[in-house]
PDB file of C-alpha atoms in Angstrom:
ATOM      1  CA  ILE E   1     145.619  54.769  29.612  1.00 34.00           C
ATOM      2  CA  GLU E   2     148.462  57.222  29.312  1.00 38.00           C
ATOM      3  CA  SER E   3     148.169  60.169  31.639  1.00 40.00           C
ATOM      4  CA  MET E   4     150.469  62.806  33.061  1.00 35.00           C
ATOM      5  CA  ARG E   5     150.272  65.145  35.980  1.00 38.00           C
ATOM      6  CA  GLY E   6     151.187  68.736  35.246  1.00 38.00           C
ATOM      7  CA  SER E   7     150.943  72.383  36.152  1.00 37.00           C
ATOM      8  CA  ALA E   8     148.426  74.883  34.790  1.00 40.00           C
ATOM      9  CA  MET E   9     150.935  75.761  32.053  1.00 38.00           C
ATOM     10  CA  ASP E  10     151.269  72.096  31.157  1.00 49.00           C
ATOM     11  CA  LEU E  11     147.477  71.787  30.885  1.00 47.00           C
ATOM     12  CA  SER E  12     147.238  74.897  28.722  1.00 52.00           C
ATOM     13  CA  ALA E  13     149.916  73.595  26.403  1.00 49.00           C
ATOM     14  CA  ALA E  14     148.243  70.204  26.266  1.00 48.00           C
ATOM     15  CA  GLN E  15     145.012  71.681  24.964  1.00 50.00           C
ATOM     16  CA  SER E  16     146.773  72.987  21.887  1.00 53.00           C
ATOM     17  CA  SER E  17     148.681  69.748  21.209  1.00 64.00           C
ATOM     18  CA  ASP E  18     147.677  66.131  20.701  1.00 76.00           C
ATOM     19  CA  ARG E  19     146.543  65.870  24.326  1.00 82.00           C
ATOM     20  CA  LEU E  20     143.239  66.823  25.930  1.00 86.00           C
ATOM     21  CA  VAL E  21     142.293  67.740  29.498  1.00 85.00           C
ATOM     22  CA  CYS E  22     139.558  65.783  31.264  1.00 82.00           C
ATOM     23  CA  ARG E  23     137.230  68.318  32.911  1.00 82.00           C
ATOM     24  CA  ILE E  24     136.371  65.843  35.668  1.00 77.00           C
ATOM     25  CA  CYS E  25     139.776  64.744  36.974  1.00 75.00           C
ATOM     26  CA  GLU E  26     141.799  67.541  35.284  1.00 75.00           C
ATOM     27  CA  ARG E  27     144.372  65.076  34.008  1.00 76.00           C
ATOM     28  CA  VAL E  28     145.811  65.095  30.529  1.00 81.00           C
ATOM     29  CA  TYR E  29     145.254  62.262  28.037  1.00 79.00           C
ATOM     30  CA  THR E  30     146.150  61.519  24.456  1.00 82.00           C
ATOM     31  CA  LYS E  31     143.370  61.982  21.924  1.00 81.00           C
ATOM     32  CA  ASP E  32     143.149  58.293  21.071  1.00 78.00           C
ATOM     33  CA  CYS E  33     142.129  57.331  24.614  1.00 77.00           C
ATOM     34  CA  PHE E  34     140.308  60.496  25.645  1.00 80.00           C
ATOM     35  CA  LEU E  35     136.758  59.414  24.799  1.00 79.00           C
ATOM     36  CA  ILE E  36     136.893  56.100  26.673  1.00 76.00           C
ATOM     37  CA  HIS E  37     138.610  57.825  29.595  1.00 77.00           C
ATOM     38  CA  THR E  38     135.941  60.516  29.959  1.00 79.00           C
ATOM     39  CA  SER E  39     133.207  57.880  29.834  1.00 80.00           C
ATOM     40  CA  CYS E  40     134.875  55.818  32.571  1.00 82.00           C
ATOM     41  CA  CYS E  41     135.876  58.887  34.582  1.00 84.00           C
ATOM     42  CA  SER E  42     132.380  60.381  34.652  1.00 86.00           C
ATOM     43  CA  ARG E  43     130.869  57.046  35.677  1.00 88.00           C
ATOM     44  CA  PHE E  44     133.518  56.548  38.397  1.00 89.00           C
ATOM     45  CA  ALA E  45     133.033  60.083  39.757  1.00 89.00           C
ATOM     46  CA  ARG E  46     129.237  59.726  39.775  1.00 92.00           C
ATOM     47  CA  ALA E  47     129.433  56.337  41.515  1.00 94.00           C
ATOM     48  CA  PHE E  48     131.897  57.647  44.099  1.00 93.00           C
ATOM     49  CA  GLN E  49     129.556  60.532  44.920  1.00 95.00           C
ATOM     50  CA  ILE E  50     126.648  58.097  45.358  1.00 97.00           C
ATOM     51  CA  LEU E  51     128.824  55.985  47.663  1.00 96.00           C
ATOM     52  CA  LEU E  52     129.589  58.989  49.875  1.00 97.00           C
ATOM     53  CA  THR E  53     126.043  60.343  50.036  1.00 98.00           C
ATOM     54  CA  ARG E  54     124.434  56.978  50.793  1.00 98.00           C
ATOM     55  CA  ASN E  55     126.947  56.336  53.560  1.00 98.00           C
ATOM     56  CA  THR E  56     126.115  59.752  55.040  1.00 98.00           C
ATOM     57  CA  SER E  57     122.418  58.859  54.886  1.00 98.00           C
ATOM     58  CA  LEU E  58     123.101  55.625  56.759  1.00 98.00           C
ATOM     59  CA  GLN E  59     124.979  57.544  59.479  1.00 97.00           C
ATOM     60  CA  ARG E  60     122.027  59.916  59.845  1.00 98.00           C
ATOM     61  CA  LEU E  61     119.630  56.988  60.011  1.00 98.00           C
ATOM     62  CA  ALA E  62     121.738  55.447  62.785  1.00 97.00           C
ATOM     63  CA  CYS E  63     121.478  58.715  64.743  1.00 96.00           C
ATOM     64  CA  ALA E  64     117.715  58.801  64.182  1.00 96.00           C
ATOM     65  CA  ILE E  65     117.470  55.277  65.603  1.00 96.00           C
ATOM     66  CA  ASP E  66     119.390  56.398  68.697  1.00 93.00           C
ATOM     67  CA  ASP E  67     117.014  59.320  69.137  1.00 93.00           C
ATOM     68  CA  ARG E  68     113.938  57.144  68.733  1.00 91.00           C
ATOM     69  CA  ALA E  69     115.213  54.464  71.108  1.00 89.00           C
ATOM     70  CA  MET E  70     115.459  57.047  73.894  1.00 87.00           C
ATOM     71  CA  ARG E  71     112.010  58.565  73.313  1.00 83.00           C
ATOM     72  CA  ARG E  72     108.641  57.277  74.439  1.00 70.00           C
ATOM     73  CA  ASN E  73     105.962  56.437  71.903  1.00 65.00           C
ATOM     74  CA  LYS E  74     102.880  58.569  71.294  1.00 64.00           C
ATOM     75  CA  ASN E  75     101.093  56.805  74.160  1.00 64.00           C
ATOM     76  CA  GLY E  76     103.841  57.777  76.570  1.00 67.00           C
ATOM     77  CA  ARG E  77     105.194  54.243  76.815  1.00 76.00           C
ATOM     78  CA  LYS E  78     108.799  53.190  76.492  1.00 82.00           C
ATOM     79  CA  ASN E  79     109.851  51.030  73.567  1.00 84.00           C
ATOM     80  CA  SER E  80     109.518  47.319  74.261  1.00 89.00           C
ATOM     81  CA  GLU E  81     112.529  45.037  74.529  1.00 91.00           C
ATOM     82  CA  GLU E  82     111.638  43.561  71.142  1.00 93.00           C
ATOM     83  CA  GLN E  83     111.475  47.002  69.541  1.00 92.00           C
ATOM     84  CA  LEU E  84     114.821  48.007  71.030  1.00 94.00           C
ATOM     85  CA  LYS E  85     116.373  44.766  69.816  1.00 95.00           C
ATOM     86  CA  ILE E  86     115.116  45.356  66.284  1.00 96.00           C
ATOM     87  CA  MET E  87     116.300  48.980  66.286  1.00 96.00           C
ATOM     88  CA  GLY E  88     119.717  47.948  67.571  1.00 96.00           C
ATOM     89  CA  ALA E  89     120.072  45.377  64.803  1.00 97.00           C
ATOM     90  CA  ILE E  90     119.099  47.900  62.115  1.00 97.00           C
ATOM     91  CA  GLN E  91     121.574  50.412  63.509  1.00 97.00           C
ATOM     92  CA  THR E  92     124.377  47.827  63.337  1.00 97.00           C
ATOM     93  CA  TYR E  93     123.844  47.497  59.576  1.00 98.00           C
ATOM     94  CA  CYS E  94     123.836  51.281  59.210  1.00 98.00           C
ATOM     95  CA  TYR E  95     127.385  51.400  60.576  1.00 97.00           C
ATOM     96  CA  LEU E  96     128.738  48.570  58.388  1.00 97.00           C
ATOM     97  CA  PRO E  97     129.929  50.691  55.423  1.00 97.00           C
ATOM     98  CA  GLN E  98     131.663  53.221  57.665  1.00 97.00           C
ATOM     99  CA  ASN E  99     133.349  50.417  59.599  1.00 97.00           C
ATOM    100  CA  ASN E 100     134.464  48.791  56.343  1.00 97.00           C
ATOM    101  CA  SER E 101     135.979  51.860  54.724  1.00 96.00           C
ATOM    102  CA  LEU E 102     139.417  52.004  53.152  1.00 93.00           C
ATOM    103  CA  SER E 103     141.462  54.944  51.998  1.00 87.00           C
ATOM    104  CA  ALA E 104     143.468  54.880  48.790  1.00 81.00           C
ATOM    105  CA  VAL E 105     146.535  54.632  51.036  1.00 80.00           C
ATOM    106  CA  ASP E 106     145.143  51.475  52.663  1.00 84.00           C
ATOM    107  CA  MET E 107     144.603  49.922  49.247  1.00 83.00           C
ATOM    108  CA  PHE E 108     148.043  50.922  47.930  1.00 78.00           C
ATOM    109  CA  PRO E 109     150.452  51.155  50.881  1.00 74.00           C
ATOM    110  CA  ASN E 110     153.471  51.881  48.649  1.00 73.00           C
ATOM    111  CA  PHE E 111     151.929  54.959  47.059  1.00 67.00           C
ATOM    112  CA  GLU E 112     154.095  57.461  48.992  1.00 68.00           C
ATOM    113  CA  SER E 113     157.034  57.064  46.652  1.00 69.00           C
ATOM    114  CA  GLU E 114     154.816  58.139  43.726  1.00 63.00           C
ATOM    115  CA  PHE E 115     153.477  61.397  45.170  1.00 62.00           C
ATOM    116  CA  SER E 116     154.505  64.465  47.083  1.00 61.00           C
ATOM    117  CA  GLY E 117     152.930  67.590  48.566  1.00 63.00           C
ATOM    118  CA  GLN E 118     149.273  68.299  47.803  1.00 61.00           C
ATOM    119  CA  GLU E 119     148.831  65.174  45.673  1.00 63.00           C
ATOM    120  CA  LYS E 120     149.880  62.953  48.573  1.00 67.00           C
ATOM    121  CA  GLN E 121     147.434  64.747  50.873  1.00 70.00           C
ATOM    122  CA  PHE E 122     144.617  64.365  48.338  1.00 67.00           C
ATOM    123  CA  VAL E 123     145.206  60.623  47.962  1.00 69.00           C
ATOM    124  CA  ALA E 124     145.478  60.146  51.733  1.00 72.00           C
ATOM    125  CA  CYS E 125     142.095  61.872  52.201  1.00 80.00           C
ATOM    126  CA  THR E 126     140.284  59.820  49.552  1.00 85.00           C
ATOM    127  CA  VAL E 127     138.189  57.274  51.456  1.00 92.00           C
ATOM    128  CA  PHE E 128     135.840  54.646  50.013  1.00 95.00           C
ATOM    129  CA  PRO E 129     133.113  53.676  52.517  1.00 97.00           C
ATOM    130  CA  GLY E 130     131.977  50.067  52.391  1.00 97.00           C
ATOM    131  CA  ILE E 131     134.634  48.982  49.895  1.00 96.00           C
ATOM    132  CA  SER E 132     135.855  46.147  52.175  1.00 96.00           C
ATOM    133  CA  ILE E 133     132.448  44.444  51.871  1.00 97.00           C
ATOM    134  CA  SER E 134     131.845  41.979  49.042  1.00 96.00           C
ATOM    135  CA  GLN E 135     129.009  42.126  46.545  1.00 95.00           C
ATOM    136  CA  ALA E 136     127.570  38.969  48.111  1.00 97.00           C
ATOM    137  CA  GLY E 137     127.952  40.544  51.554  1.00 97.00           C
ATOM    138  CA  TYR E 138     125.834  43.522  50.595  1.00 98.00           C
ATOM    139  CA  LEU E 139     123.116  41.243  49.255  1.00 97.00           C
ATOM    140  CA  LYS E 140     123.168  39.217  52.467  1.00 97.00           C
ATOM    141  CA  TYR E 141     122.859  42.331  54.632  1.00 98.00           C
ATOM    142  CA  GLU E 142     119.998  43.627  52.530  1.00 98.00           C
ATOM    143  CA  LYS E 143     118.077  40.351  52.995  1.00 97.00           C
ATOM    144  CA  LYS E 144     118.634  40.459  56.746  1.00 98.00           C
ATOM    145  CA  LEU E 145     117.332  44.003  56.923  1.00 98.00           C
ATOM    146  CA  ARG E 146     114.229  42.982  54.959  1.00 97.00           C
ATOM    147  CA  LYS E 147     113.664  40.266  57.568  1.00 97.00           C
ATOM    148  CA  TYR E 148     113.961  42.831  60.348  1.00 97.00           C
ATOM    149  CA  ALA E 149     111.406  44.956  58.509  1.00 97.00           C
ATOM    150  CA  GLY E 150     109.058  41.960  58.697  1.00 96.00           C
ATOM    151  CA  LYS E 151     109.786  41.482  62.397  1.00 95.00           C
ATOM    152  CA  ALA E 152     109.093  45.144  63.029  1.00 95.00           C
ATOM    153  CA  MET E 153     105.766  44.814  61.262  1.00 94.00           C
ATOM    154  CA  ASP E 154     104.922  41.773  63.403  1.00 93.00           C
ATOM    155  CA  ALA E 155     105.739  43.865  66.467  1.00 90.00           C
ATOM    156  CA  LYS E 156     103.414  46.599  65.136  1.00 90.00           C
ATOM    157  CA  ASP E 157     106.366  48.954  64.865  1.00 92.00           C
ATOM    158  CA  LYS E 158     105.818  50.678  61.525  1.00 93.00           C
ATOM    159  CA  VAL E 159     108.597  53.230  62.078  1.00 93.00           C
ATOM    160  CA  SER E 160     111.253  50.545  62.557  1.00 95.00           C
ATOM    161  CA  LYS E 161     109.908  48.764  59.489  1.00 96.00           C
ATOM    162  CA  VAL E 162     110.429  51.896  57.401  1.00 97.00           C
ATOM    163  CA  MET E 163     113.918  52.368  58.878  1.00 97.00           C
ATOM    164  CA  ALA E 164     114.916  48.795  58.059  1.00 98.00           C
ATOM    165  CA  GLU E 165     113.647  49.126  54.500  1.00 98.00           C
ATOM    166  CA  LYS E 166     115.461  52.445  54.107  1.00 98.00           C
ATOM    167  CA  ALA E 167     118.736  50.941  55.356  1.00 98.00           C
ATOM    168  CA  ALA E 168     118.336  47.992  52.971  1.00 98.00           C
ATOM    169  CA  SER E 169     117.770  50.344  50.022  1.00 98.00           C
ATOM    170  CA  LEU E 170     120.804  52.463  50.909  1.00 98.00           C
ATOM    171  CA  LEU E 171     123.059  49.399  51.127  1.00 98.00           C
ATOM    172  CA  THR E 172     121.753  48.208  47.754  1.00 98.00           C
ATOM    173  CA  GLU E 173     122.545  51.588  46.212  1.00 98.00           C
ATOM    174  CA  MET E 174     126.075  51.474  47.644  1.00 98.00           C
ATOM    175  CA  ASN E 175     126.590  48.004  46.204  1.00 97.00           C
ATOM    176  CA  ASP E 176     125.357  49.229  42.818  1.00 96.00           C
ATOM    177  CA  ALA E 177     127.650  52.264  42.997  1.00 96.00           C
ATOM    178  CA  LEU E 178     130.679  50.077  43.687  1.00 95.00           C
ATOM    179  CA  SER E 179     129.731  47.946  40.706  1.00 92.00           C
ATOM    180  CA  LEU E 180     129.622  51.078  38.535  1.00 90.00           C
ATOM    181  CA  MET E 181     133.188  51.916  39.553  1.00 89.00           C
ATOM    182  CA  ARG E 182     134.508  49.014  37.500  1.00 81.00           C
ATOM    183  CA  CYS E 183     136.324  50.633  34.622  1.00 68.00           C
ATOM    184  CA  GLU E 184     135.591  49.297  31.127  1.00 64.00           C
ATOM    185  CA  CYS E 185     138.862  50.339  29.501  1.00 60.00           C
ATOM    186  CA  ALA E 186     141.013  47.518  28.094  1.00 58.00           C
ATOM    187  CA  MET E 187     143.772  47.991  30.670  1.00 57.00           C
ATOM    188  CA  CYS E 188     141.438  47.789  33.682  1.00 58.00           C
ATOM    189  CA  GLN E 189     139.567  44.840  32.201  1.00 58.00           C
ATOM    190  CA  GLN E 190     142.833  42.964  31.798  1.00 59.00           C
ATOM    191  CA  GLN E 191     144.003  43.811  35.322  1.00 55.00           C
ATOM    192  CA  CYS E 192     140.611  42.941  36.835  1.00 57.00           C
ATOM    193  CA  LYS E 193     140.021  39.728  34.897  1.00 59.00           C
ATOM    194  CA  ALA E 194     140.543  37.433  37.898  1.00 54.00           C
ATOM    195  CA  ALA E 195     138.562  39.747  40.177  1.00 57.00           C
ATOM    196  CA  ASN E 196     135.560  39.552  37.847  1.00 60.00           C
ATOM    197  CA  ALA E 197     135.637  35.798  37.277  1.00 63.00           C
ATOM    198  CA  ALA E 198     133.180  33.252  38.672  1.00 59.00           C
ATOM    199  CA  GLY E 199     132.944  33.506  42.451  1.00 72.00           C
ATOM    200  CA  ALA E 200     134.362  37.032  42.476  1.00 83.00           C
ATOM    201  CA  ASP E 201     131.208  38.320  44.178  1.00 90.00           C
ATOM    202  CA  GLU E 202     132.602  36.827  47.396  1.00 92.00           C
ATOM    203  CA  LEU E 203     135.734  39.000  47.148  1.00 92.00           C
ATOM    204  CA  PRO E 204     135.784  42.393  48.879  1.00 94.00           C
ATOM    205  CA  TRP E 205     135.139  45.227  46.455  1.00 94.00           C
ATOM    206  CA  SER E 206     138.565  46.603  47.415  1.00 92.00           C
ATOM    207  CA  GLU E 207     140.168  43.645  45.627  1.00 89.00           C
ATOM    208  CA  ARG E 208     137.945  43.855  42.567  1.00 88.00           C
ATOM    209  CA  LEU E 209     138.353  47.598  42.118  1.00 88.00           C
ATOM    210  CA  LYS E 210     142.098  47.980  42.577  1.00 83.00           C
ATOM    211  CA  ALA E 211     142.788  48.638  38.900  1.00 79.00           C
ATOM    212  CA  SER E 212     139.951  51.147  38.595  1.00 82.00           C
ATOM    213  CA  VAL E 213     140.938  53.013  41.746  1.00 82.00           C
ATOM    214  CA  ARG E 214     144.581  53.093  40.704  1.00 76.00           C
ATOM    215  CA  ASN E 215     143.764  54.446  37.263  1.00 74.00           C
ATOM    216  CA  HIS E 216     141.278  57.062  38.493  1.00 72.00           C
ATOM    217  CA  ILE E 217     142.868  58.159  41.755  1.00 67.00           C
ATOM    218  CA  LEU E 218     146.550  57.280  41.677  1.00 57.00           C
ATOM    219  CA  THR E 219     147.520  58.145  38.106  1.00 55.00           C
TER     220      THR E 219
END
């Protein structure tokens, strides 16, 4: 996809020429690739927003687990060792995406030569939570959380069961969002061919999404 970065005057001029401005990323594209770009760009932006919000929800859930672990139950009793163990395990999974985040700079360490000023700051601040985890990894974590939900039920701890199920759902949604970030344009498909081949679900999403991230963030 051909794109160019420009000033407000450049964008204004582009609108009256053979180039169009994407209202999502505010970059300029030729008319022949504009439609496929806007489709990919809107999907990427929507998926990225889901990724951020679900990670925030997981952080809040982790804090709620901390709060609950320190409180007594409605009968005035402390949580049992089994309950605390289950809550601790659930909380560990809540922190996984945050602990496996990468910025665009981490993914493309040589980017500095391509940008300057505000653009460099924007790229440096763009962080993808959970992108270092593989698709298979997310599925594995979800299954483990479902097992902890069962253990919580066995321990007659309905609140921990709900928390485990919530964490599992949030991880699933993050995995789905990362999958949606895969660009369908011909260039990205060519660049990502190996990353989408058999067995690619074991690769970190950061490897599989390099072309998409480059084309949506770094161009």
